[in-house]
Amino acid sequence: MVISEAAKLAMEQGGMIYRKEIWSDKGFFNVFIKPTNSYDACIIVEYQDGKEASSCRNWNPTGVDLMADDWELWTGNEFNKKASEI
């Protein structure tokens, strides 16, 4: 889906978004974006081995990110689901 649709769902469901094209099944190192309406803007959340490792505020998307149609919603259960598919 496009970023605006993904961000809307994430905000409604309390989830985060990520680009399917850059999802990493190996080592479970992934970066997610948590959209907010606060001064923190969008928060980058980094996960390693299925656990939150770090986060920072004010994510700035690239032009490619804004035009991409491979955005997906992440609600926290995907690590278990994806791990079982490997």
PDB file of N, CA and C in Angstrom:
ATOM      1  N   MET A   1       0.837  -1.174   0.000  1.00  0.00           N
ATOM      2  CA  MET A   1       0.000   0.000   0.000  1.00  0.00           C
ATOM      3  C   MET A   1       0.884   1.240   0.000  1.00  0.00           C
ATOM      4  N   VAL A   2       0.310   2.375  -0.271  1.00  0.00           N
ATOM      5  CA  VAL A   2       1.075   3.621  -0.276  1.00  0.00           C
ATOM      6  C   VAL A   2       1.231   4.120   1.161  1.00  0.00           C
ATOM      7  N   ILE A   3       2.188   5.012   1.370  1.00  0.00           N
ATOM      8  CA  ILE A   3       2.545   5.442   2.712  1.00  0.00           C
ATOM      9  C   ILE A   3       1.385   6.098   3.457  1.00  0.00           C
ATOM     10  N   SER A   4       0.551   6.870   2.775  1.00  0.00           N
ATOM     11  CA  SER A   4      -0.559   7.535   3.470  1.00  0.00           C
ATOM     12  C   SER A   4      -1.569   6.524   4.003  1.00  0.00           C
ATOM     13  N   GLU A   5      -1.839   5.471   3.232  1.00  0.00           N
ATOM     14  CA  GLU A   5      -2.758   4.423   3.696  1.00  0.00           C
ATOM     15  C   GLU A   5      -2.157   3.663   4.878  1.00  0.00           C
ATOM     16  N   ALA A   6      -0.871   3.336   4.772  1.00  0.00           N
ATOM     17  CA  ALA A   6      -0.192   2.594   5.839  1.00  0.00           C
ATOM     18  C   ALA A   6      -0.122   3.421   7.119  1.00  0.00           C
ATOM     19  N   ALA A   7       0.204   4.702   6.993  1.00  0.00           N
ATOM     20  CA  ALA A   7       0.298   5.576   8.170  1.00  0.00           C
ATOM     21  C   ALA A   7      -1.064   5.711   8.846  1.00  0.00           C
ATOM     22  N   LYS A   8      -2.112   5.840   8.060  1.00  0.00           N
ATOM     23  CA  LYS A   8      -3.459   5.951   8.625  1.00  0.00           C
ATOM     24  C   LYS A   8      -3.815   4.707   9.431  1.00  0.00           C
ATOM     25  N   LEU A   9      -3.564   3.526   8.867  1.00  0.00           N
ATOM     26  CA  LEU A   9      -3.846   2.274   9.576  1.00  0.00           C
ATOM     27  C   LEU A   9      -3.011   2.156  10.849  1.00  0.00           C
ATOM     28  N   ALA A  10      -1.734   2.518  10.759  1.00  0.00           N
ATOM     29  CA  ALA A  10      -0.847   2.428  11.921  1.00  0.00           C
ATOM     30  C   ALA A  10      -1.339   3.318  13.049  1.00  0.00           C
ATOM     31  N   MET A  11      -1.777   4.504  12.717  1.00  0.00           N
ATOM     32  CA  MET A  11      -2.258   5.424  13.750  1.00  0.00           C
ATOM     33  C   MET A  11      -3.587   4.944  14.336  1.00  0.00           C
ATOM     34  N   GLU A  12      -4.442   4.375  13.517  1.00  0.00           N
ATOM     35  CA  GLU A  12      -5.724   3.856  14.007  1.00  0.00           C
ATOM     36  C   GLU A  12      -5.542   2.624  14.887  1.00  0.00           C
ATOM     37  N   GLN A  13      -4.551   1.774  14.544  1.00  0.00           N
ATOM     38  CA  GLN A  13      -4.380   0.499  15.235  1.00  0.00           C
ATOM     39  C   GLN A  13      -3.206   0.487  16.211  1.00  0.00           C
ATOM     40  N   GLY A  14      -2.510   1.605  16.346  1.00  0.00           N
ATOM     41  CA  GLY A  14      -1.377   1.665  17.262  1.00  0.00           C
ATOM     42  C   GLY A  14      -0.175   0.860  16.793  1.00  0.00           C
ATOM     43  N   GLY A  15      -0.035   0.704  15.485  1.00  0.00           N
ATOM     44  CA  GLY A  15       1.074  -0.064  14.928  1.00  0.00           C
ATOM     45  C   GLY A  15       2.152   0.810  14.326  1.00  0.00           C
ATOM     46  N   MET A  16       3.010   0.187  13.558  1.00  0.00           N
ATOM     47  CA  MET A  16       4.075   0.884  12.845  1.00  0.00           C
ATOM     48  C   MET A  16       4.048   0.429  11.397  1.00  0.00           C
ATOM     49  N   ILE A  17       4.829   1.081  10.561  1.00  0.00           N
ATOM     50  CA  ILE A  17       4.877   0.731   9.149  1.00  0.00           C
ATOM     51  C   ILE A  17       6.305   0.394   8.739  1.00  0.00           C
ATOM     52  N   TYR A  18       6.423  -0.365   7.669  1.00  0.00           N
ATOM     53  CA  TYR A  18       7.734  -0.715   7.120  1.00  0.00           C
ATOM     54  C   TYR A  18       7.606  -0.972   5.636  1.00  0.00           C
ATOM     55  N   ARG A  19       8.748  -0.904   4.957  1.00  0.00           N
ATOM     56  CA  ARG A  19       8.793  -1.201   3.522  1.00  0.00           C
ATOM     57  C   ARG A  19       9.048  -2.688   3.338  1.00  0.00           C
ATOM     58  N   LYS A  20       8.152  -3.364   2.641  1.00  0.00           N
ATOM     59  CA  LYS A  20       8.294  -4.802   2.388  1.00  0.00           C
ATOM     60  C   LYS A  20       9.589  -5.091   1.634  1.00  0.00           C
ATOM     61  N   GLU A  21       9.951  -4.179   0.738  1.00  0.00           N
ATOM     62  CA  GLU A  21      11.160  -4.366  -0.072  1.00  0.00           C
ATOM     63  C   GLU A  21      12.421  -4.469   0.785  1.00  0.00           C
ATOM     64  N   ILE A  22      12.418  -3.844   1.963  1.00  0.00           N
ATOM     65  CA  ILE A  22      13.631  -3.875   2.777  1.00  0.00           C
ATOM     66  C   ILE A  22      13.475  -4.728   4.041  1.00  0.00           C
ATOM     67  N   TRP A  23      12.419  -5.551   4.101  1.00  0.00           N
ATOM     68  CA  TRP A  23      12.246  -6.468   5.235  1.00  0.00           C
ATOM     69  C   TRP A  23      13.389  -7.475   5.240  1.00  0.00           C
ATOM     70  N   SER A  24      13.936  -7.737   6.399  1.00  0.00           N
ATOM     71  CA  SER A  24      15.050  -8.681   6.515  1.00  0.00           C
ATOM     72  C   SER A  24      14.639  -9.881   7.350  1.00  0.00           C
ATOM     73  N   ASP A  25      14.579 -11.053   6.727  1.00  0.00           N
ATOM     74  CA  ASP A  25      14.303 -12.285   7.466  1.00  0.00           C
ATOM     75  C   ASP A  25      15.553 -12.817   8.145  1.00  0.00           C
ATOM     76  N   LYS A  26      16.704 -12.451   7.637  1.00  0.00           N
ATOM     77  CA  LYS A  26      17.959 -12.973   8.183  1.00  0.00           C
ATOM     78  C   LYS A  26      18.416 -12.104   9.349  1.00  0.00           C
ATOM     79  N   GLY A  27      18.497 -12.695  10.525  1.00  0.00           N
ATOM     80  CA  GLY A  27      18.949 -11.970  11.700  1.00  0.00           C
ATOM     81  C   GLY A  27      17.890 -11.098  12.338  1.00  0.00           C
ATOM     82  N   PHE A  28      16.732 -11.004  11.715  1.00  0.00           N
ATOM     83  CA  PHE A  28      15.628 -10.226  12.250  1.00  0.00           C
ATOM     84  C   PHE A  28      16.037  -8.812  12.643  1.00  0.00           C
ATOM     85  N   PHE A  29      16.812  -8.161  11.797  1.00  0.00           N
ATOM     86  CA  PHE A  29      17.153  -6.749  11.995  1.00  0.00           C
ATOM     87  C   PHE A  29      16.255  -5.951  11.078  1.00  0.00           C
ATOM     88  N   ASN A  30      15.389  -5.162  11.659  1.00  0.00           N
ATOM     89  CA  ASN A  30      14.454  -4.395  10.856  1.00  0.00           C
ATOM     90  C   ASN A  30      14.224  -3.027  11.462  1.00  0.00           C
ATOM     91  N   VAL A  31      13.814  -2.112  10.616  1.00  0.00           N
ATOM     92  CA  VAL A  31      13.514  -0.746  11.039  1.00  0.00           C
ATOM     93  C   VAL A  31      12.055  -0.460  10.693  1.00  0.00           C
ATOM     94  N   PHE A  32      11.349   0.072  11.665  1.00  0.00           N
ATOM     95  CA  PHE A  32       9.946   0.409  11.504  1.00  0.00           C
ATOM     96  C   PHE A  32       9.754   1.899  11.759  1.00  0.00           C
ATOM     97  N   ILE A  33       8.666   2.434  11.255  1.00  0.00           N
ATOM     98  CA  ILE A  33       8.342   3.835  11.420  1.00  0.00           C
ATOM     99  C   ILE A  33       7.018   3.933  12.183  1.00  0.00           C
ATOM    100  N   LYS A  34       7.028   4.682  13.273  1.00  0.00           N
ATOM    101  CA  LYS A  34       5.803   4.923  14.042  1.00  0.00           C
ATOM    102  C   LYS A  34       5.339   6.346  13.775  1.00  0.00           C
ATOM    103  N   PRO A  35       4.269   6.505  12.981  1.00  0.00           N
ATOM    104  CA  PRO A  35       3.772   7.851  12.709  1.00  0.00           C
ATOM    105  C   PRO A  35       3.083   8.427  13.947  1.00  0.00           C
ATOM    106  N   THR A  36       3.304   9.712  14.212  1.00  0.00           N
ATOM    107  CA  THR A  36       2.654  10.389  15.340  1.00  0.00           C
ATOM    108  C   THR A  36       2.181  11.769  14.900  1.00  0.00           C
ATOM    109  N   ASN A  37       1.386  12.379  15.726  1.00  0.00           N
ATOM    110  CA  ASN A  37       0.979  13.769  15.517  1.00  0.00           C
ATOM    111  C   ASN A  37       1.660  14.675  16.535  1.00  0.00           C
ATOM    112  N   SER A  38       2.779  14.230  17.065  1.00  0.00           N
ATOM    113  CA  SER A  38       3.498  15.002  18.077  1.00  0.00           C
ATOM    114  C   SER A  38       4.683  15.728  17.432  1.00  0.00           C
ATOM    115  N   TYR A  39       5.389  16.497  18.239  1.00  0.00           N
ATOM    116  CA  TYR A  39       6.590  17.173  17.748  1.00  0.00           C
ATOM    117  C   TYR A  39       7.717  16.192  17.451  1.00  0.00           C
ATOM    118  N   ASP A  40       7.563  14.950  17.874  1.00  0.00           N
ATOM    119  CA  ASP A  40       8.554  13.919  17.540  1.00  0.00           C
ATOM    120  C   ASP A  40       8.446  13.497  16.084  1.00  0.00           C
ATOM    121  N   ALA A  41       7.377  13.906  15.419  1.00  0.00           N
ATOM    122  CA  ALA A  41       7.106  13.532  14.030  1.00  0.00           C
ATOM    123  C   ALA A  41       6.992  12.012  13.926  1.00  0.00           C
ATOM    124  N   CYS A  42       7.659  11.402  12.983  1.00  0.00           N
ATOM    125  CA  CYS A  42       7.657   9.944  12.860  1.00  0.00           C
ATOM    126  C   CYS A  42       8.873   9.390  13.592  1.00  0.00           C
ATOM    127  N   ILE A  43       8.646   8.355  14.374  1.00  0.00           N
ATOM    128  CA  ILE A  43       9.706   7.764  15.189  1.00  0.00           C
ATOM    129  C   ILE A  43      10.240   6.518  14.501  1.00  0.00           C
ATOM    130  N   ILE A  44      11.553   6.424  14.384  1.00  0.00           N
ATOM    131  CA  ILE A  44      12.210   5.245  13.828  1.00  0.00           C
ATOM    132  C   ILE A  44      12.441   4.267  14.974  1.00  0.00           C
ATOM    133  N   VAL A  45      11.996   3.035  14.801  1.00  0.00           N
ATOM    134  CA  VAL A  45      12.184   2.013  15.830  1.00  0.00           C
ATOM    135  C   VAL A  45      12.952   0.852  15.200  1.00  0.00           C
ATOM    136  N   GLU A  46      14.099   0.545  15.761  1.00  0.00           N
ATOM    137  CA  GLU A  46      14.959  -0.528  15.251  1.00  0.00           C
ATOM    138  C   GLU A  46      14.772  -1.772  16.105  1.00  0.00           C
ATOM    139  N   TYR A  47      14.568  -2.898  15.432  1.00  0.00           N
ATOM    140  CA  TYR A  47      14.434  -4.185  16.108  1.00  0.00           C
ATOM    141  C   TYR A  47      15.574  -5.095  15.699  1.00  0.00           C
ATOM    142  N   GLN A  48      16.103  -5.830  16.655  1.00  0.00           N
ATOM    143  CA  GLN A  48      17.115  -6.857  16.392  1.00  0.00           C
ATOM    144  C   GLN A  48      16.676  -8.126  17.092  1.00  0.00           C
ATOM    145  N   ASP A  49      16.686  -9.228  16.363  1.00  0.00           N
ATOM    146  CA  ASP A  49      16.287 -10.528  16.894  1.00  0.00           C
ATOM    147  C   ASP A  49      14.915 -10.477  17.556  1.00  0.00           C
ATOM    148  N   GLY A  50      13.998  -9.728  16.958  1.00  0.00           N
ATOM    149  CA  GLY A  50      12.629  -9.682  17.445  1.00  0.00           C
ATOM    150  C   GLY A  50      12.381  -8.786  18.635  1.00  0.00           C
ATOM    151  N   LYS A  51      13.379  -8.014  19.061  1.00  0.00           N
ATOM    152  CA  LYS A  51      13.225  -7.133  20.220  1.00  0.00           C
ATOM    153  C   LYS A  51      13.626  -5.709  19.859  1.00  0.00           C
ATOM    154  N   GLU A  52      12.932  -4.745  20.469  1.00  0.00           N
ATOM    155  CA  GLU A  52      13.271  -3.348  20.211  1.00  0.00           C
ATOM    156  C   GLU A  52      14.676  -3.057  20.708  1.00  0.00           C
ATOM    157  N   ALA A  53      15.517  -2.514  19.828  1.00  0.00           N
ATOM    158  CA  ALA A  53      16.911  -2.225  20.171  1.00  0.00           C
ATOM    159  C   ALA A  53      17.142  -0.736  20.396  1.00  0.00           C
ATOM    160  N   SER A  54      16.491   0.111  19.615  1.00  0.00           N
ATOM    161  CA  SER A  54      16.670   1.553  19.773  1.00  0.00           C
ATOM    162  C   SER A  54      15.572   2.290  19.021  1.00  0.00           C
ATOM    163  N   SER A  55      15.489   3.584  19.286  1.00  0.00           N
ATOM    164  CA  SER A  55      14.537   4.426  18.561  1.00  0.00           C
ATOM    165  C   SER A  55      15.044   5.860  18.554  1.00  0.00           C
ATOM    166  N   CYS A  56      14.579   6.620  17.590  1.00  0.00           N
ATOM    167  CA  CYS A  56      14.880   8.046  17.535  1.00  0.00           C
ATOM    168  C   CYS A  56      13.753   8.743  16.787  1.00  0.00           C
ATOM    169  N   ARG A  57      13.674  10.051  16.952  1.00  0.00           N
ATOM    170  CA  ARG A  57      12.561  10.790  16.375  1.00  0.00           C
ATOM    171  C   ARG A  57      12.952  11.505  15.084  1.00  0.00           C
ATOM    172  N   ASN A  58      11.955  12.044  14.416  1.00  0.00           N
ATOM    173  CA  ASN A  58      12.120  12.882  13.228  1.00  0.00           C
ATOM    174  C   ASN A  58      12.630  12.140  11.998  1.00  0.00           C
ATOM    175  N   TRP A  59      12.027  11.007  11.675  1.00  0.00           N
ATOM    176  CA  TRP A  59      12.375  10.294  10.448  1.00  0.00           C
ATOM    177  C   TRP A  59      12.032  11.175   9.250  1.00  0.00           C
ATOM    178  N   ASN A  60      12.940  11.215   8.290  1.00  0.00           N
ATOM    179  CA  ASN A  60      12.740  11.951   7.042  1.00  0.00           C
ATOM    180  C   ASN A  60      12.741  10.967   5.880  1.00  0.00           C
ATOM    181  N   PRO A  61      11.596  10.772   5.225  1.00  0.00           N
ATOM    182  CA  PRO A  61      11.538   9.822   4.116  1.00  0.00           C
ATOM    183  C   PRO A  61      12.260  10.339   2.876  1.00  0.00           C
ATOM    184  N   THR A  62      12.741   9.419   2.085  1.00  0.00           N
ATOM    185  CA  THR A  62      13.308   9.780   0.786  1.00  0.00           C
ATOM    186  C   THR A  62      12.165   9.920  -0.218  1.00  0.00           C
ATOM    187  N   GLY A  63      12.467  10.449  -1.372  1.00  0.00           N
ATOM    188  CA  GLY A  63      11.471  10.527  -2.429  1.00  0.00           C
ATOM    189  C   GLY A  63      10.976   9.143  -2.817  1.00  0.00           C
ATOM    190  N   VAL A  64      11.873   8.178  -2.868  1.00  0.00           N
ATOM    191  CA  VAL A  64      11.495   6.798  -3.196  1.00  0.00           C
ATOM    192  C   VAL A  64      10.539   6.247  -2.138  1.00  0.00           C
ATOM    193  N   ASP A  65      10.809   6.534  -0.854  1.00  0.00           N
ATOM    194  CA  ASP A  65       9.902   6.102   0.207  1.00  0.00           C
ATOM    195  C   ASP A  65       8.501   6.668  -0.002  1.00  0.00           C
ATOM    196  N   LEU A  66       8.416   7.931  -0.352  1.00  0.00           N
ATOM    197  CA  LEU A  66       7.124   8.576  -0.531  1.00  0.00           C
ATOM    198  C   LEU A  66       6.347   8.036  -1.731  1.00  0.00           C
ATOM    199  N   MET A  67       7.061   7.583  -2.758  1.00  0.00           N
ATOM    200  CA  MET A  67       6.402   7.064  -3.963  1.00  0.00           C
ATOM    201  C   MET A  67       6.151   5.558  -3.915  1.00  0.00           C
ATOM    202  N   ALA A  68       6.770   4.857  -2.976  1.00  0.00           N
ATOM    203  CA  ALA A  68       6.682   3.392  -2.926  1.00  0.00           C
ATOM    204  C   ALA A  68       5.264   2.918  -2.616  1.00  0.00           C
ATOM    205  N   ASP A  69       4.934   1.745  -3.139  1.00  0.00           N
ATOM    206  CA  ASP A  69       3.624   1.156  -2.854  1.00  0.00           C
ATOM    207  C   ASP A  69       3.750  -0.177  -2.113  1.00  0.00           C
ATOM    208  N   ASP A  70       4.916  -0.374  -1.453  1.00  0.00           N
ATOM    209  CA  ASP A  70       5.147  -1.629  -0.731  1.00  0.00           C
ATOM    210  C   ASP A  70       5.138  -1.456   0.792  1.00  0.00           C
ATOM    211  N   TRP A  71       4.487  -0.405   1.282  1.00  0.00           N
ATOM    212  CA  TRP A  71       4.391  -0.177   2.721  1.00  0.00           C
ATOM    213  C   TRP A  71       3.412  -1.167   3.328  1.00  0.00           C
ATOM    214  N   GLU A  72       3.761  -1.665   4.513  1.00  0.00           N
ATOM    215  CA  GLU A  72       2.893  -2.605   5.210  1.00  0.00           C
ATOM    216  C   GLU A  72       2.762  -2.202   6.667  1.00  0.00           C
ATOM    217  N   LEU A  73       1.673  -2.652   7.271  1.00  0.00           N
ATOM    218  CA  LEU A  73       1.422  -2.394   8.680  1.00  0.00           C
ATOM    219  C   LEU A  73       2.107  -3.459   9.520  1.00  0.00           C
ATOM    220  N   TRP A  74       2.710  -3.045  10.617  1.00  0.00           N
ATOM    221  CA  TRP A  74       3.340  -3.973  11.564  1.00  0.00           C
ATOM    222  C   TRP A  74       2.717  -3.735  12.923  1.00  0.00           C
ATOM    223  N   THR A  75       2.171  -4.793  13.518  1.00  0.00           N
ATOM    224  CA  THR A  75       1.504  -4.647  14.809  1.00  0.00           C
ATOM    225  C   THR A  75       2.229  -5.368  15.935  1.00  0.00           C
ATOM    226  N   GLY A  76       3.355  -6.004  15.641  1.00  0.00           N
ATOM    227  CA  GLY A  76       4.140  -6.641  16.687  1.00  0.00           C
ATOM    228  C   GLY A  76       4.145  -8.150  16.650  1.00  0.00           C
ATOM    229  N   ASN A  77       3.216  -8.768  15.938  1.00  0.00           N
ATOM    230  CA  ASN A  77       3.153 -10.222  15.894  1.00  0.00           C
ATOM    231  C   ASN A  77       3.871 -10.809  14.685  1.00  0.00           C
ATOM    232  N   GLU A  78       4.330  -9.945  13.800  1.00  0.00           N
ATOM    233  CA  GLU A  78       4.915 -10.421  12.558  1.00  0.00           C
ATOM    234  C   GLU A  78       6.225 -11.170  12.744  1.00  0.00           C
ATOM    235  N   PHE A  79       6.999 -10.857  13.802  1.00  0.00           N
ATOM    236  CA  PHE A  79       8.252 -11.575  14.002  1.00  0.00           C
ATOM    237  C   PHE A  79       7.973 -13.060  14.205  1.00  0.00           C
ATOM    238  N   ASN A  80       6.987 -13.375  15.018  1.00  0.00           N
ATOM    239  CA  ASN A  80       6.654 -14.774  15.263  1.00  0.00           C
ATOM    240  C   ASN A  80       6.149 -15.439  13.995  1.00  0.00           C
ATOM    241  N   LYS A  81       5.299 -14.737  13.250  1.00  0.00           N
ATOM    242  CA  LYS A  81       4.738 -15.279  12.014  1.00  0.00           C
ATOM    243  C   LYS A  81       5.841 -15.477  10.982  1.00  0.00           C
ATOM    244  N   LYS A  82       6.682 -14.464  10.776  1.00  0.00           N
ATOM    245  CA  LYS A  82       7.747 -14.552   9.761  1.00  0.00           C
ATOM    246  C   LYS A  82       8.766 -15.603  10.166  1.00  0.00           C
ATOM    247  N   ALA A  83       9.069 -15.712  11.459  1.00  0.00           N
ATOM    248  CA  ALA A  83      10.050 -16.699  11.911  1.00  0.00           C
ATOM    249  C   ALA A  83       9.563 -18.116  11.611  1.00  0.00           C
ATOM    250  N   SER A  84       8.261 -18.352  11.717  1.00  0.00           N
ATOM    251  CA  SER A  84       7.732 -19.681  11.455  1.00  0.00           C
ATOM    252  C   SER A  84       7.740 -20.006   9.965  1.00  0.00           C
ATOM    253  N   GLU A  85       7.831 -18.976   9.108  1.00  0.00           N
ATOM    254  CA  GLU A  85       7.851 -19.195   7.658  1.00  0.00           C
ATOM    255  C   GLU A  85       9.244 -19.506   7.142  1.00  0.00           C
ATOM    256  N   ILE A  86      10.272 -19.254   7.929  1.00  0.00           N
ATOM    257  CA  ILE A  86      11.666 -19.434   7.472  1.00  0.00           C
ATOM    258  C   ILE A  86      12.049 -20.896   7.556  1.00  0.00           C
TER     259      ILE A  86
END
